[in-house]
Amino acid sequence: MHRVVVVLAILCLPGPAFSQAAATHAVQVLDLQLAMRAALRAIEVCNEAGFQAGASVVDRFGVEQVTLRSNMGGAHVGEAARRKAWTAASFNLPTSELEQLNADGGKADLGAVPGIVPVGGGLPIVSLSGDLLGGIGVSGGGSRENEAQCARAGLDAITEQLK
């Protein structure tokens, strides 16, 4: 009987040797309609500035949700936008900040990460409570600064819904 009580106590009492991480995690997911709205608004702003751009939105894991391209956007703009979105989501930083880290004497060896695009035009998408939801990237906007502005416009179009 004593042995049964000891075994039950060991199994029931929390302890560092027996504690485990949660088997599952709950995450917020960006709705497809919001992803499409953000990408479309980013392209509209670039078009208004005279550029044929592409915009992409990825989820928090870097998986593409939507990629759109202006009618006359180059063949490369969709993939470049997707990679910028992936980079922003992966690092949870604007790609312009990664560009600066990479330029400052190589403080960040970003060339070692396949697929990374440390060039302005990508922004993380973060909920109002601070949870990473994904990333948005824009390419073909004429300059890194313009692309970042277009991405910001896309993000601004959905900010109210990011609870």
mmCIF file of C-alpha atoms in Angstrom, residues 71-153:
data_model
loop_
_atom_site.group_PDB
_atom_site.id
_atom_site.type_symbol
_atom_site.label_atom_id
_atom_site.label_comp_id
_atom_site.label_asym_id
_atom_site.label_seq_id
_atom_site.Cartn_x
_atom_site.Cartn_y
_atom_site.Cartn_z
ATOM 1 C CA ASN A 71 -1.285 43.594 -64.633
ATOM 2 C CA MET A 72 2.018 44.760 -66.053
ATOM 3 C CA GLY A 73 4.208 43.772 -63.100
ATOM 4 C CA GLY A 74 7.368 41.914 -63.991
ATOM 5 C CA ALA A 75 7.628 38.156 -63.641
ATOM 6 C CA HIS A 76 9.950 38.548 -60.665
ATOM 7 C CA VAL A 77 7.788 40.803 -58.470
ATOM 8 C CA GLY A 78 5.591 38.071 -56.984
ATOM 9 C CA GLU A 79 8.472 35.893 -55.833
ATOM 10 C CA ALA A 80 10.496 38.850 -54.551
ATOM 11 C CA ALA A 81 7.463 40.107 -52.604
ATOM 12 C CA ARG A 82 6.864 36.637 -51.135
ATOM 13 C CA ARG A 83 10.468 36.393 -49.986
ATOM 14 C CA LYS A 84 10.323 39.820 -48.367
ATOM 15 C CA ALA A 85 7.117 38.835 -46.560
ATOM 16 C CA TRP A 86 8.740 35.552 -45.456
ATOM 17 C CA THR A 87 11.818 37.422 -44.222
ATOM 18 C CA ALA A 88 9.744 39.941 -42.236
ATOM 19 C CA ALA A 89 7.668 37.164 -40.638
ATOM 20 C CA SER A 90 10.675 34.948 -39.924
ATOM 21 C CA PHE A 91 12.566 37.655 -38.069
ATOM 22 C CA ASN A 92 9.513 39.623 -36.869
ATOM 23 C CA LEU A 93 11.274 42.746 -38.109
ATOM 24 C CA PRO A 94 10.891 45.107 -41.038
ATOM 25 C CA THR A 95 13.229 43.995 -43.794
ATOM 26 C CA SER A 96 14.728 47.507 -43.862
ATOM 27 C CA GLU A 97 16.036 46.910 -40.323
ATOM 28 C CA LEU A 98 17.614 43.652 -41.437
ATOM 29 C CA GLU A 99 19.133 45.486 -44.386
ATOM 30 C CA GLN A 100 20.716 47.951 -41.965
ATOM 31 C CA LEU A 101 22.019 45.172 -39.691
ATOM 32 C CA ASN A 102 23.541 43.446 -42.688
ATOM 33 C CA ALA A 103 25.119 46.690 -43.933
ATOM 34 C CA ASP A 104 26.648 47.754 -40.603
ATOM 35 C CA GLY A 105 29.905 45.926 -41.081
ATOM 36 C CA GLY A 106 28.175 42.574 -41.345
ATOM 37 C CA LYS A 107 26.828 42.489 -37.761
ATOM 38 C CA ALA A 108 24.299 39.958 -39.018
ATOM 39 C CA ASP A 109 25.515 37.274 -41.420
ATOM 40 C CA LEU A 110 22.213 37.084 -43.235
ATOM 41 C CA GLY A 111 23.740 35.614 -46.365
ATOM 42 C CA ALA A 112 23.890 32.274 -44.570
ATOM 43 C CA VAL A 113 20.087 32.011 -44.429
ATOM 44 C CA PRO A 114 18.647 30.643 -47.709
ATOM 45 C CA GLY A 115 15.812 32.697 -49.192
ATOM 46 C CA ILE A 116 16.255 35.743 -46.981
ATOM 47 C CA VAL A 117 15.772 39.168 -48.579
ATOM 48 C CA PRO A 118 17.168 41.835 -46.248
ATOM 49 C CA VAL A 119 15.946 44.691 -48.452
ATOM 50 C CA GLY A 120 13.259 47.268 -47.612
ATOM 51 C CA GLY A 121 9.677 46.466 -48.560
ATOM 52 C CA GLY A 122 8.740 43.773 -46.033
ATOM 53 C CA LEU A 123 6.893 44.266 -42.741
ATOM 54 C CA PRO A 124 5.768 41.871 -40.023
ATOM 55 C CA ILE A 125 2.030 41.714 -39.395
ATOM 56 C CA VAL A 126 1.390 41.892 -35.656
ATOM 57 C CA SER A 127 -1.944 41.803 -33.800
ATOM 58 C CA LEU A 128 -2.912 44.618 -31.452
ATOM 59 C CA SER A 129 -2.019 42.289 -28.573
ATOM 60 C CA GLY A 130 1.502 41.800 -29.973
ATOM 61 C CA ASP A 131 1.147 38.336 -31.543
ATOM 62 C CA LEU A 132 2.966 37.743 -34.803
ATOM 63 C CA LEU A 133 0.405 36.950 -37.515
ATOM 64 C CA GLY A 134 2.603 36.968 -40.601
ATOM 65 C CA GLY A 135 4.365 39.305 -42.985
ATOM 66 C CA ILE A 136 3.659 41.474 -46.011
ATOM 67 C CA GLY A 137 6.155 42.153 -48.773
ATOM 68 C CA VAL A 138 6.142 44.401 -51.825
ATOM 69 C CA SER A 139 8.420 44.385 -54.855
ATOM 70 C CA GLY A 140 8.478 46.415 -58.055
ATOM 71 C CA GLY A 141 7.659 49.696 -56.343
ATOM 72 C CA GLY A 142 10.548 51.679 -57.793
ATOM 73 C CA SER A 143 12.656 51.812 -54.642
ATOM 74 C CA ARG A 144 12.965 50.179 -51.240
ATOM 75 C CA GLU A 145 11.401 53.217 -49.623
ATOM 76 C CA ASN A 146 8.398 53.204 -51.982
ATOM 77 C CA GLU A 147 7.938 49.474 -51.498
ATOM 78 C CA ALA A 148 7.996 49.925 -47.724
ATOM 79 C CA GLN A 149 5.367 52.678 -48.040
ATOM 80 C CA CYS A 150 3.168 50.413 -50.168
ATOM 81 C CA ALA A 151 3.541 47.577 -47.649
ATOM 82 C CA ARG A 152 2.674 50.007 -44.834
ATOM 83 C CA ALA A 153 -0.469 51.075 -46.735
#
